[in-house]
Amino acid sequence: MDTRLMSEQDLRDVTGKKRHSAQAAWFKLHFGLTPVQRADGRIILTWAAFEALQAKRAGVLPGAGAPAPNRPALIPLRKAA
């Protein structure tokens, strides 16, 4: 597992975008998440996290095909107003 952070150039190569806001929008569009950003807008993402996002999107994440365990029914404690 590669815990190395993606560099500015890596993010440009992956997204095809130069601006940090455009890179964040690209991640939102393609993976449905807003990446963690520094105060100056730069994205903080490890290669391992990016590869996991790709695997999840492709449906090849280990254990993704396993059936969900039976969950008990949820009963509200009080009625919502």
PDB file of N, CA and C in Angstrom:
ATOM      1  N   MET A   1       0.850  -1.173   0.000  1.00  0.00           N
ATOM      2  CA  MET A   1       0.000   0.000   0.000  1.00  0.00           C
ATOM      3  C   MET A   1       0.895   1.235   0.000  1.00  0.00           C
ATOM      4  N   ASP A   2       0.657   2.118  -0.936  1.00  0.00           N
ATOM      5  CA  ASP A   2       1.474   3.314  -1.084  1.00  0.00           C
ATOM      6  C   ASP A   2       0.807   4.478  -0.350  1.00  0.00           C
ATOM      7  N   THR A   3       1.409   4.898   0.756  1.00  0.00           N
ATOM      8  CA  THR A   3       0.830   5.989   1.539  1.00  0.00           C
ATOM      9  C   THR A   3       1.412   7.335   1.141  1.00  0.00           C
ATOM     10  N   ARG A   4       2.169   7.370   0.059  1.00  0.00           N
ATOM     11  CA  ARG A   4       2.766   8.607  -0.432  1.00  0.00           C
ATOM     12  C   ARG A   4       1.667   9.539  -0.950  1.00  0.00           C
ATOM     13  N   LEU A   5       1.786  10.828  -0.630  1.00  0.00           N
ATOM     14  CA  LEU A   5       0.807  11.811  -1.110  1.00  0.00           C
ATOM     15  C   LEU A   5       0.985  12.062  -2.601  1.00  0.00           C
ATOM     16  N   MET A   6      -0.123  12.328  -3.269  1.00  0.00           N
ATOM     17  CA  MET A   6      -0.060  12.696  -4.678  1.00  0.00           C
ATOM     18  C   MET A   6       0.497  14.108  -4.774  1.00  0.00           C
ATOM     19  N   SER A   7       1.427  14.328  -5.687  1.00  0.00           N
ATOM     20  CA  SER A   7       2.021  15.646  -5.869  1.00  0.00           C
ATOM     21  C   SER A   7       1.105  16.519  -6.729  1.00  0.00           C
ATOM     22  N   GLU A   8       1.471  17.783  -6.829  1.00  0.00           N
ATOM     23  CA  GLU A   8       0.715  18.708  -7.680  1.00  0.00           C
ATOM     24  C   GLU A   8       0.674  18.192  -9.124  1.00  0.00           C
ATOM     25  N   GLN A   9       1.818  17.705  -9.603  1.00  0.00           N
ATOM     26  CA  GLN A   9       1.893  17.187 -10.968  1.00  0.00           C
ATOM     27  C   GLN A   9       1.049  15.923 -11.121  1.00  0.00           C
ATOM     28  N   ASP A  10       1.060  15.059 -10.111  1.00  0.00           N
ATOM     29  CA  ASP A  10       0.238  13.844 -10.150  1.00  0.00           C
ATOM     30  C   ASP A  10      -1.240  14.201 -10.279  1.00  0.00           C
ATOM     31  N   LEU A  11      -1.682  15.177  -9.490  1.00  0.00           N
ATOM     32  CA  LEU A  11      -3.087  15.588  -9.546  1.00  0.00           C
ATOM     33  C   LEU A  11      -3.434  16.195 -10.899  1.00  0.00           C
ATOM     34  N   ARG A  12      -2.499  16.962 -11.476  1.00  0.00           N
ATOM     35  CA  ARG A  12      -2.731  17.516 -12.814  1.00  0.00           C
ATOM     36  C   ARG A  12      -2.839  16.404 -13.846  1.00  0.00           C
ATOM     37  N   ASP A  13      -1.955  15.409 -13.739  1.00  0.00           N
ATOM     38  CA  ASP A  13      -1.973  14.299 -14.695  1.00  0.00           C
ATOM     39  C   ASP A  13      -3.255  13.482 -14.585  1.00  0.00           C
ATOM     40  N   VAL A  14      -3.704  13.223 -13.364  1.00  0.00           N
ATOM     41  CA  VAL A  14      -4.894  12.402 -13.144  1.00  0.00           C
ATOM     42  C   VAL A  14      -6.164  13.122 -13.581  1.00  0.00           C
ATOM     43  N   THR A  15      -6.300  14.382 -13.176  1.00  0.00           N
ATOM     44  CA  THR A  15      -7.541  15.106 -13.444  1.00  0.00           C
ATOM     45  C   THR A  15      -7.539  15.857 -14.768  1.00  0.00           C
ATOM     46  N   GLY A  16      -6.362  16.214 -15.238  1.00  0.00           N
ATOM     47  CA  GLY A  16      -6.281  17.041 -16.436  1.00  0.00           C
ATOM     48  C   GLY A  16      -6.582  18.500 -16.151  1.00  0.00           C
ATOM     49  N   LYS A  17      -6.626  18.861 -14.878  1.00  0.00           N
ATOM     50  CA  LYS A  17      -6.970  20.229 -14.460  1.00  0.00           C
ATOM     51  C   LYS A  17      -5.795  20.847 -13.711  1.00  0.00           C
ATOM     52  N   LYS A  18      -5.633  22.175 -13.841  1.00  0.00           N
ATOM     53  CA  LYS A  18      -4.558  22.886 -13.142  1.00  0.00           C
ATOM     54  C   LYS A  18      -5.042  23.531 -11.849  1.00  0.00           C
ATOM     55  N   ARG A  19      -6.239  24.105 -11.885  1.00  0.00           N
ATOM     56  CA  ARG A  19      -6.756  24.798 -10.702  1.00  0.00           C
ATOM     57  C   ARG A  19      -7.220  23.803  -9.651  1.00  0.00           C
ATOM     58  N   HIS A  20      -7.005  24.160  -8.386  1.00  0.00           N
ATOM     59  CA  HIS A  20      -7.371  23.269  -7.290  1.00  0.00           C
ATOM     60  C   HIS A  20      -8.885  23.075  -7.211  1.00  0.00           C
ATOM     61  N   SER A  21      -9.635  24.133  -7.452  1.00  0.00           N
ATOM     62  CA  SER A  21     -11.097  24.018  -7.400  1.00  0.00           C
ATOM     63  C   SER A  21     -11.606  23.123  -8.524  1.00  0.00           C
ATOM     64  N   ALA A  22     -10.971  23.185  -9.681  1.00  0.00           N
ATOM     65  CA  ALA A  22     -11.370  22.327 -10.803  1.00  0.00           C
ATOM     66  C   ALA A  22     -11.015  20.868 -10.510  1.00  0.00           C
ATOM     67  N   GLN A  23      -9.886  20.647  -9.844  1.00  0.00           N
ATOM     68  CA  GLN A  23      -9.506  19.280  -9.461  1.00  0.00           C
ATOM     69  C   GLN A  23     -10.506  18.717  -8.460  1.00  0.00           C
ATOM     70  N   ALA A  24     -10.917  19.536  -7.482  1.00  0.00           N
ATOM     71  CA  ALA A  24     -11.905  19.090  -6.494  1.00  0.00           C
ATOM     72  C   ALA A  24     -13.238  18.779  -7.170  1.00  0.00           C
ATOM     73  N   ALA A  25     -13.631  19.602  -8.128  1.00  0.00           N
ATOM     74  CA  ALA A  25     -14.875  19.354  -8.867  1.00  0.00           C
ATOM     75  C   ALA A  25     -14.780  18.061  -9.671  1.00  0.00           C
ATOM     76  N   TRP A  26     -13.606  17.771 -10.208  1.00  0.00           N
ATOM     77  CA  TRP A  26     -13.399  16.531 -10.966  1.00  0.00           C
ATOM     78  C   TRP A  26     -13.595  15.323 -10.060  1.00  0.00           C
ATOM     79  N   PHE A  27     -13.045  15.364  -8.861  1.00  0.00           N
ATOM     80  CA  PHE A  27     -13.222  14.254  -7.914  1.00  0.00           C
ATOM     81  C   PHE A  27     -14.684  14.106  -7.521  1.00  0.00           C
ATOM     82  N   LYS A  28     -15.379  15.217  -7.341  1.00  0.00           N
ATOM     83  CA  LYS A  28     -16.805  15.180  -7.013  1.00  0.00           C
ATOM     84  C   LYS A  28     -17.605  14.545  -8.143  1.00  0.00           C
ATOM     85  N   LEU A  29     -17.277  14.888  -9.375  1.00  0.00           N
ATOM     86  CA  LEU A  29     -17.993  14.362 -10.537  1.00  0.00           C
ATOM     87  C   LEU A  29     -17.728  12.869 -10.739  1.00  0.00           C
ATOM     88  N   HIS A  30     -16.463  12.459 -10.648  1.00  0.00           N
ATOM     89  CA  HIS A  30     -16.105  11.089 -10.989  1.00  0.00           C
ATOM     90  C   HIS A  30     -16.210  10.095  -9.842  1.00  0.00           C
ATOM     91  N   PHE A  31     -16.036  10.565  -8.600  1.00  0.00           N
ATOM     92  CA  PHE A  31     -16.062   9.646  -7.463  1.00  0.00           C
ATOM     93  C   PHE A  31     -17.132   9.982  -6.438  1.00  0.00           C
ATOM     94  N   GLY A  32     -17.822  11.100  -6.609  1.00  0.00           N
ATOM     95  CA  GLY A  32     -18.896  11.463  -5.703  1.00  0.00           C
ATOM     96  C   GLY A  32     -18.436  11.923  -4.333  1.00  0.00           C
ATOM     97  N   LEU A  33     -17.217  12.429  -4.227  1.00  0.00           N
ATOM     98  CA  LEU A  33     -16.732  12.913  -2.947  1.00  0.00           C
ATOM     99  C   LEU A  33     -15.951  14.195  -3.122  1.00  0.00           C
ATOM    100  N   THR A  34     -15.960  14.990  -2.079  1.00  0.00           N
ATOM    101  CA  THR A  34     -15.165  16.205  -2.068  1.00  0.00           C
ATOM    102  C   THR A  34     -13.878  15.890  -1.327  1.00  0.00           C
ATOM    103  N   PRO A  35     -12.737  15.983  -1.984  1.00  0.00           N
ATOM    104  CA  PRO A  35     -11.479  15.621  -1.329  1.00  0.00           C
ATOM    105  C   PRO A  35     -11.085  16.622  -0.248  1.00  0.00           C
ATOM    106  N   VAL A  36     -10.266  16.161   0.673  1.00  0.00           N
ATOM    107  CA  VAL A  36      -9.738  17.034   1.717  1.00  0.00           C
ATOM    108  C   VAL A  36      -8.789  18.033   1.065  1.00  0.00           C
ATOM    109  N   GLN A  37      -8.918  19.300   1.471  1.00  0.00           N
ATOM    110  CA  GLN A  37      -8.086  20.338   0.880  1.00  0.00           C
ATOM    111  C   GLN A  37      -7.385  21.139   1.972  1.00  0.00           C
ATOM    112  N   ARG A  38      -6.195  21.614   1.648  1.00  0.00           N
ATOM    113  CA  ARG A  38      -5.457  22.495   2.550  1.00  0.00           C
ATOM    114  C   ARG A  38      -6.089  23.875   2.516  1.00  0.00           C
ATOM    115  N   ALA A  39      -5.612  24.772   3.384  1.00  0.00           N
ATOM    116  CA  ALA A  39      -6.154  26.128   3.451  1.00  0.00           C
ATOM    117  C   ALA A  39      -5.985  26.878   2.135  1.00  0.00           C
ATOM    118  N   ASP A  40      -4.921  26.555   1.380  1.00  0.00           N
ATOM    119  CA  ASP A  40      -4.704  27.228   0.096  1.00  0.00           C
ATOM    120  C   ASP A  40      -5.425  26.540  -1.062  1.00  0.00           C
ATOM    121  N   GLY A  41      -6.191  25.480  -0.768  1.00  0.00           N
ATOM    122  CA  GLY A  41      -6.990  24.808  -1.786  1.00  0.00           C
ATOM    123  C   GLY A  41      -6.375  23.555  -2.374  1.00  0.00           C
ATOM    124  N   ARG A  42      -5.096  23.295  -2.081  1.00  0.00           N
ATOM    125  CA  ARG A  42      -4.457  22.097  -2.629  1.00  0.00           C
ATOM    126  C   ARG A  42      -5.090  20.841  -2.041  1.00  0.00           C
ATOM    127  N   ILE A  43      -5.228  19.823  -2.868  1.00  0.00           N
ATOM    128  CA  ILE A  43      -5.848  18.566  -2.457  1.00  0.00           C
ATOM    129  C   ILE A  43      -4.829  17.699  -1.739  1.00  0.00           C
ATOM    130  N   ILE A  44      -5.269  17.062  -0.650  1.00  0.00           N
ATOM    131  CA  ILE A  44      -4.444  16.128   0.096  1.00  0.00           C
ATOM    132  C   ILE A  44      -5.032  14.741  -0.134  1.00  0.00           C
ATOM    133  N   LEU A  45      -4.288  13.886  -0.862  1.00  0.00           N
ATOM    134  CA  LEU A  45      -4.777  12.552  -1.185  1.00  0.00           C
ATOM    135  C   LEU A  45      -3.593  11.618  -1.368  1.00  0.00           C
ATOM    136  N   THR A  46      -3.673  10.442  -0.760  1.00  0.00           N
ATOM    137  CA  THR A  46      -2.599   9.468  -0.948  1.00  0.00           C
ATOM    138  C   THR A  46      -2.876   8.640  -2.186  1.00  0.00           C
ATOM    139  N   TRP A  47      -1.819   8.029  -2.711  1.00  0.00           N
ATOM    140  CA  TRP A  47      -1.986   7.145  -3.859  1.00  0.00           C
ATOM    141  C   TRP A  47      -2.854   5.949  -3.486  1.00  0.00           C
ATOM    142  N   ALA A  48      -2.710   5.447  -2.260  1.00  0.00           N
ATOM    143  CA  ALA A  48      -3.506   4.296  -1.829  1.00  0.00           C
ATOM    144  C   ALA A  48      -4.995   4.639  -1.830  1.00  0.00           C
ATOM    145  N   ALA A  49      -5.342   5.834  -1.354  1.00  0.00           N
ATOM    146  CA  ALA A  49      -6.746   6.251  -1.343  1.00  0.00           C
ATOM    147  C   ALA A  49      -7.280   6.401  -2.764  1.00  0.00           C
ATOM    148  N   PHE A  50      -6.475   6.963  -3.651  1.00  0.00           N
ATOM    149  CA  PHE A  50      -6.897   7.121  -5.043  1.00  0.00           C
ATOM    150  C   PHE A  50      -7.109   5.760  -5.711  1.00  0.00           C
ATOM    151  N   GLU A  51      -6.196   4.827  -5.463  1.00  0.00           N
ATOM    152  CA  GLU A  51      -6.342   3.490  -6.048  1.00  0.00           C
ATOM    153  C   GLU A  51      -7.564   2.778  -5.487  1.00  0.00           C
ATOM    154  N   ALA A  52      -7.875   2.985  -4.207  1.00  0.00           N
ATOM    155  CA  ALA A  52      -9.077   2.389  -3.617  1.00  0.00           C
ATOM    156  C   ALA A  52     -10.341   2.984  -4.244  1.00  0.00           C
ATOM    157  N   LEU A  53     -10.327   4.290  -4.511  1.00  0.00           N
ATOM    158  CA  LEU A  53     -11.471   4.920  -5.182  1.00  0.00           C
ATOM    159  C   LEU A  53     -11.683   4.327  -6.573  1.00  0.00           C
ATOM    160  N   GLN A  54     -10.581   4.126  -7.293  1.00  0.00           N
ATOM    161  CA  GLN A  54     -10.683   3.530  -8.626  1.00  0.00           C
ATOM    162  C   GLN A  54     -11.214   2.100  -8.549  1.00  0.00           C
ATOM    163  N   ALA A  55     -10.736   1.334  -7.588  1.00  0.00           N
ATOM    164  CA  ALA A  55     -11.180  -0.057  -7.437  1.00  0.00           C
ATOM    165  C   ALA A  55     -12.663  -0.110  -7.082  1.00  0.00           C
ATOM    166  N   LYS A  56     -13.099   0.774  -6.196  1.00  0.00           N
ATOM    167  CA  LYS A  56     -14.515   0.812  -5.823  1.00  0.00           C
ATOM    168  C   LYS A  56     -15.377   1.168  -7.030  1.00  0.00           C
ATOM    169  N   ARG A  57     -14.929   2.139  -7.803  1.00  0.00           N
ATOM    170  CA  ARG A  57     -15.682   2.561  -8.994  1.00  0.00           C
ATOM    171  C   ARG A  57     -15.765   1.438 -10.027  1.00  0.00           C
ATOM    172  N   ALA A  58     -14.679   0.654 -10.141  1.00  0.00           N
ATOM    173  CA  ALA A  58     -14.655  -0.446 -11.101  1.00  0.00           C
ATOM    174  C   ALA A  58     -15.353  -1.693 -10.569  1.00  0.00           C
ATOM    175  N   GLY A  59     -15.684  -1.704  -9.279  1.00  0.00           N
ATOM    176  CA  GLY A  59     -16.371  -2.856  -8.692  1.00  0.00           C
ATOM    177  C   GLY A  59     -15.451  -4.008  -8.373  1.00  0.00           C
ATOM    178  N   VAL A  60     -14.167  -3.753  -8.214  1.00  0.00           N
ATOM    179  CA  VAL A  60     -13.219  -4.826  -7.924  1.00  0.00           C
ATOM    180  C   VAL A  60     -12.607  -4.686  -6.532  1.00  0.00           C
ATOM    181  N   LEU A  61     -13.246  -3.917  -5.674  1.00  0.00           N
ATOM    182  CA  LEU A  61     -12.765  -3.756  -4.314  1.00  0.00           C
ATOM    183  C   LEU A  61     -12.920  -5.081  -3.580  1.00  0.00           C
ATOM    184  N   PRO A  62     -11.888  -5.547  -2.895  1.00  0.00           N
ATOM    185  CA  PRO A  62     -12.000  -6.827  -2.174  1.00  0.00           C
ATOM    186  C   PRO A  62     -13.158  -6.797  -1.193  1.00  0.00           C
ATOM    187  N   GLY A  63     -13.997  -7.814  -1.256  1.00  0.00           N
ATOM    188  CA  GLY A  63     -15.147  -7.911  -0.367  1.00  0.00           C
ATOM    189  C   GLY A  63     -16.357  -7.141  -0.854  1.00  0.00           C
ATOM    190  N   ALA A  64     -16.254  -6.489  -2.003  1.00  0.00           N
ATOM    191  CA  ALA A  64     -17.382  -5.698  -2.504  1.00  0.00           C
ATOM    192  C   ALA A  64     -18.530  -6.594  -2.973  1.00  0.00           C
ATOM    193  N   GLY A  65     -18.221  -7.816  -3.401  1.00  0.00           N
ATOM    194  CA  GLY A  65     -19.258  -8.711  -3.893  1.00  0.00           C
ATOM    195  C   GLY A  65     -19.912  -9.544  -2.812  1.00  0.00           C
ATOM    196  N   ALA A  66     -19.412  -9.448  -1.576  1.00  0.00           N
ATOM    197  CA  ALA A  66     -19.975 -10.234  -0.479  1.00  0.00           C
ATOM    198  C   ALA A  66     -21.348  -9.686  -0.108  1.00  0.00           C
ATOM    199  N   PRO A  67     -22.289 -10.570   0.213  1.00  0.00           N
ATOM    200  CA  PRO A  67     -23.613 -10.092   0.609  1.00  0.00           C
ATOM    201  C   PRO A  67     -23.548  -9.365   1.948  1.00  0.00           C
ATOM    202  N   ALA A  68     -24.415  -8.393   2.119  1.00  0.00           N
ATOM    203  CA  ALA A  68     -24.457  -7.635   3.361  1.00  0.00           C
ATOM    204  C   ALA A  68     -25.000  -8.507   4.478  1.00  0.00           C
ATOM    205  N   PRO A  69     -24.450  -8.395   5.669  1.00  0.00           N
ATOM    206  CA  PRO A  69     -24.957  -9.204   6.783  1.00  0.00           C
ATOM    207  C   PRO A  69     -26.361  -8.749   7.167  1.00  0.00           C
ATOM    208  N   ASN A  70     -27.131  -9.650   7.747  1.00  0.00           N
ATOM    209  CA  ASN A  70     -28.487  -9.307   8.175  1.00  0.00           C
ATOM    210  C   ASN A  70     -28.409  -8.295   9.307  1.00  0.00           C
ATOM    211  N   ARG A  71     -29.142  -7.217   9.147  1.00  0.00           N
ATOM    212  CA  ARG A  71     -29.146  -6.172  10.161  1.00  0.00           C
ATOM    213  C   ARG A  71     -30.490  -6.149  10.857  1.00  0.00           C
ATOM    214  N   PRO A  72     -30.511  -5.882  12.146  1.00  0.00           N
ATOM    215  CA  PRO A  72     -31.809  -5.805  12.840  1.00  0.00           C
ATOM    216  C   PRO A  72     -32.579  -4.585  12.385  1.00  0.00           C
ATOM    217  N   ALA A  73     -33.896  -4.655  12.525  1.00  0.00           N
ATOM    218  CA  ALA A  73     -34.738  -3.529  12.147  1.00  0.00           C
ATOM    219  C   ALA A  73     -34.512  -2.380  13.125  1.00  0.00           C
ATOM    220  N   LEU A  74     -34.482  -1.168  12.598  1.00  0.00           N
ATOM    221  CA  LEU A  74     -34.286   0.007  13.430  1.00  0.00           C
ATOM    222  C   LEU A  74     -35.644   0.527  13.894  1.00  0.00           C
ATOM    223  N   ILE A  75     -35.753   0.754  15.192  1.00  0.00           N
ATOM    224  CA  ILE A  75     -37.001   1.227  15.779  1.00  0.00           C
ATOM    225  C   ILE A  75     -36.734   2.585  16.412  1.00  0.00           C
ATOM    226  N   PRO A  76     -37.457   3.625  15.992  1.00  0.00           N
ATOM    227  CA  PRO A  76     -37.203   4.958  16.555  1.00  0.00           C
ATOM    228  C   PRO A  76     -37.592   5.011  18.035  1.00  0.00           C
ATOM    229  N   LEU A  77     -36.801   5.732  18.810  1.00  0.00           N
ATOM    230  CA  LEU A  77     -37.075   5.879  20.240  1.00  0.00           C
ATOM    231  C   LEU A  77     -38.244   6.806  20.492  1.00  0.00           C
ATOM    232  N   ARG A  78     -38.407   7.801  19.628  1.00  0.00           N
ATOM    233  CA  ARG A  78     -39.522   8.734  19.770  1.00  0.00           C
ATOM    234  C   ARG A  78     -39.950   9.178  18.381  1.00  0.00           C
ATOM    235  N   LYS A  79     -41.128   9.668  18.310  1.00  0.00           N
ATOM    236  CA  LYS A  79     -41.672  10.115  17.040  1.00  0.00           C
ATOM    237  C   LYS A  79     -41.094  11.465  16.680  1.00  0.00           C
ATOM    238  N   ALA A  80     -40.665  11.602  15.429  1.00  0.00           N
ATOM    239  CA  ALA A  80     -40.122  12.884  14.972  1.00  0.00           C
ATOM    240  C   ALA A  80     -41.225  13.887  14.797  1.00  0.00           C
ATOM    241  N   ALA A  81     -40.944  15.142  15.087  1.00  0.00           N
ATOM    242  CA  ALA A  81     -41.957  16.193  14.998  1.00  0.00           C
ATOM    243  C   ALA A  81     -42.232  16.566  13.575  1.00  0.00           C
TER     244      ALA A  81
END
